[in-house]
Amino acid sequence: MPTAFRVVATLIALCASTVLANAQALPKEVATRAEIYPIPSLTLSDQQFLSGDVAAAKPVTVAGEFRVAQGSGKLPVVVLMHGSSGVGATTEAWVHAFNAVGISTFVIDGFTGRGLTVVGPNQALLGRLNLIVDIYRSLEILAKHPRVDPDRIVLMGFSRGGQATLYASLDRFNKLWNKSGVQFAAYIPFYPDCSTTYQGDGDVAARPIRIFHGTPDDYNPVRSCKAFVERLKAAGRDVVLTEYPDSAHGFDSGLLGVNAVTVSANAQTVRNCKIKEGDGGVLMNGDTNAPFTYKDACVELNPHVGGNPTTAAESRKAVEEFLQALFRLG
């Protein structure tokens, strides 16, 4: 072999070995690849969502970030849905935790494409069910991805995103809006709002639901979730509510070391509202029997938010153990 060819071959071998060494040296929580996806979705009112009215909906493109965990072949995925403040640092902590154990992640941003950053002080800026459409549209993308095992996709969400996660499990909503041909393998809502009663909401997908909540949460009180869980259990559903003491709304920000509770200034909470679906998909105020609005007297302001490093770590451990068993990880 000519000397020049031997030199080139040696350089190629060295480059290949260097790339391999660098790949092997990656910390476990670092994904091997990141992909950004446009997600064709819809912006619609809650009544339009509940009645399946597509004609009056406004087309919108939101976005999702897919991080492929280290490993080969088709991997399990956790889809993450943010709350009223959009995608934040706590989401990143969960992404690292999942990637570290060989689970890919898909983070949905349902706000930026709609021109929103936060909706906490004005929840009427976006219908409470819009994020479910974004979730199902993301599932369509993932179900076709060559690096995704479509039977091992789990949905996880926080606060408003936790509410979307919880109700995305409804059979009725799947039939109306989920066109992916697959279902989520499990649903993991963190501190969701469970104050709304939808028609047929006892009929959920035959998949595990694992809710994580804090006892003193005054943004989305756990009591309404307890009542919903009892209804689901009575219907024979696989649902578990894990409740943590001394854990305010957003307690998993403790994964970042946050260890203080503060007022979420001017944020709206429906903690004392009883909302129910009426005829024609209209959400009604259960106390006044009038259509619900965020100007109703039951809507209050200034709930508390804050992290708890201890219970944040406990919830992470619980979620990881649940997923390791569900996904049959080694």
PDB file of N, CA and C in Angstrom, residues 38 43 46 50 56 82 90 100 107 151-152 166 181-182 191 193 210 221 224 237-238 244 279 301-302:
ATOM      1  N   PRO A  38     -41.534  20.765  14.009  1.00  0.00           N
ATOM      2  CA  PRO A  38     -42.767  21.556  13.958  1.00  0.00           C
ATOM      3  C   PRO A  38     -43.951  20.615  14.150  1.00  0.00           C
ATOM      4  N   THR A  43     -55.579  25.830  17.468  1.00  0.00           N
ATOM      5  CA  THR A  43     -55.990  26.626  18.620  1.00  0.00           C
ATOM      6  C   THR A  43     -57.509  26.717  18.574  1.00  0.00           C
ATOM      7  N   ASP A  46     -62.525  25.569  24.401  1.00  0.00           N
ATOM      8  CA  ASP A  46     -62.857  24.313  25.065  1.00  0.00           C
ATOM      9  C   ASP A  46     -64.138  23.711  24.497  1.00  0.00           C
ATOM     10  N   LEU A  50     -64.487  19.970  22.924  1.00  0.00           N
ATOM     11  CA  LEU A  50     -65.410  18.989  23.483  1.00  0.00           C
ATOM     12  C   LEU A  50     -66.459  18.523  22.473  1.00  0.00           C
ATOM     13  N   ALA A  56     -64.089  25.422  12.957  1.00  0.00           N
ATOM     14  CA  ALA A  56     -63.883  26.770  13.494  1.00  0.00           C
ATOM     15  C   ALA A  56     -62.530  26.938  14.174  1.00  0.00           C
ATOM     16  N   HIS A  82     -45.539  21.108  29.469  1.00  0.00           N
ATOM     17  CA  HIS A  82     -45.299  22.171  30.452  1.00  0.00           C
ATOM     18  C   HIS A  82     -46.584  22.731  31.049  1.00  0.00           C
ATOM     19  N   THR A  90     -37.024  23.272  35.295  1.00  0.00           N
ATOM     20  CA  THR A  90     -37.377  22.002  35.924  1.00  0.00           C
ATOM     21  C   THR A  90     -37.600  20.915  34.876  1.00  0.00           C
ATOM     22  N   ALA A 100     -30.610   9.817  31.343  1.00  0.00           N
ATOM     23  CA  ALA A 100     -29.569   9.104  32.082  1.00  0.00           C
ATOM     24  C   ALA A 100     -29.860   7.616  32.230  1.00  0.00           C
ATOM     25  N   VAL A 107     -40.045  17.118  24.430  1.00  0.00           N
ATOM     26  CA  VAL A 107     -40.580  18.260  25.174  1.00  0.00           C
ATOM     27  C   VAL A 107     -41.416  19.119  24.241  1.00  0.00           C
ATOM     28  N   ASP A 151     -44.867   1.352  21.341  1.00  0.00           N
ATOM     29  CA  ASP A 151     -45.577   0.744  22.464  1.00  0.00           C
ATOM     30  C   ASP A 151     -45.034   1.203  23.809  1.00  0.00           C
ATOM     31  N   ARG A 152     -43.968   2.030  23.782  1.00  0.00           N
ATOM     32  CA  ARG A 152     -43.356   2.483  25.028  1.00  0.00           C
ATOM     33  C   ARG A 152     -43.192   4.006  25.026  1.00  0.00           C
ATOM     34  N   LEU A 166     -53.569  14.241  32.410  1.00  0.00           N
ATOM     35  CA  LEU A 166     -54.608  13.439  33.056  1.00  0.00           C
ATOM     36  C   LEU A 166     -55.790  13.203  32.120  1.00  0.00           C
ATOM     37  N   GLY A 181     -52.948   6.289  15.885  1.00  0.00           N
ATOM     38  CA  GLY A 181     -53.024   4.837  15.789  1.00  0.00           C
ATOM     39  C   GLY A 181     -52.427   4.104  16.966  1.00  0.00           C
ATOM     40  N   VAL A 182     -51.880   4.851  17.937  1.00  0.00           N
ATOM     41  CA  VAL A 182     -51.317   4.240  19.148  1.00  0.00           C
ATOM     42  C   VAL A 182     -51.838   4.984  20.368  1.00  0.00           C
ATOM     43  N   TYR A 191     -49.140  17.451  40.002  1.00  0.00           N
ATOM     44  CA  TYR A 191     -50.005  18.498  40.574  1.00  0.00           C
ATOM     45  C   TYR A 191     -50.993  19.089  39.564  1.00  0.00           C
ATOM     46  N   ASP A 193     -54.794  20.113  37.913  1.00  0.00           N
ATOM     47  CA  ASP A 193     -56.095  20.609  38.356  1.00  0.00           C
ATOM     48  C   ASP A 193     -57.131  19.557  37.987  1.00  0.00           C
ATOM     49  N   ARG A 210     -50.472   7.610  37.081  1.00  0.00           N
ATOM     50  CA  ARG A 210     -49.738   7.852  38.328  1.00  0.00           C
ATOM     51  C   ARG A 210     -49.678   9.353  38.571  1.00  0.00           C
ATOM     52  N   PRO A 221     -55.541  22.263  44.372  1.00  0.00           N
ATOM     53  CA  PRO A 221     -55.623  21.438  45.587  1.00  0.00           C
ATOM     54  C   PRO A 221     -55.775  19.947  45.286  1.00  0.00           C
ATOM     55  N   SER A 224     -59.474  17.718  45.049  1.00  0.00           N
ATOM     56  CA  SER A 224     -60.282  17.431  43.858  1.00  0.00           C
ATOM     57  C   SER A 224     -59.733  16.220  43.107  1.00  0.00           C
ATOM     58  N   ARG A 237     -60.107   1.221  37.390  1.00  0.00           N
ATOM     59  CA  ARG A 237     -58.961   1.727  36.631  1.00  0.00           C
ATOM     60  C   ARG A 237     -57.677   1.622  37.448  1.00  0.00           C
ATOM     61  N   ASP A 238     -56.551   1.524  36.749  1.00  0.00           N
ATOM     62  CA  ASP A 238     -55.235   1.428  37.379  1.00  0.00           C
ATOM     63  C   ASP A 238     -54.708   2.839  37.622  1.00  0.00           C
ATOM     64  N   TYR A 244     -47.467  14.145  48.788  1.00  0.00           N
ATOM     65  CA  TYR A 244     -46.295  14.506  49.592  1.00  0.00           C
ATOM     66  C   TYR A 244     -46.624  15.656  50.542  1.00  0.00           C
ATOM     67  N   ASP A 279     -74.371  20.798  28.310  1.00  0.00           N
ATOM     68  CA  ASP A 279     -74.813  20.446  26.965  1.00  0.00           C
ATOM     69  C   ASP A 279     -74.014  21.214  25.919  1.00  0.00           C
ATOM     70  N   LEU A 301     -56.762  34.604  43.282  1.00  0.00           N
ATOM     71  CA  LEU A 301     -55.416  34.976  42.868  1.00  0.00           C
ATOM     72  C   LEU A 301     -54.378  34.609  43.927  1.00  0.00           C
ATOM     73  N   ASN A 302     -53.119  34.670  43.500  1.00  0.00           N
ATOM     74  CA  ASN A 302     -51.956  34.588  44.386  1.00  0.00           C
ATOM     75  C   ASN A 302     -51.785  33.260  45.132  1.00  0.00           C
TER      76      ASN A 302
END
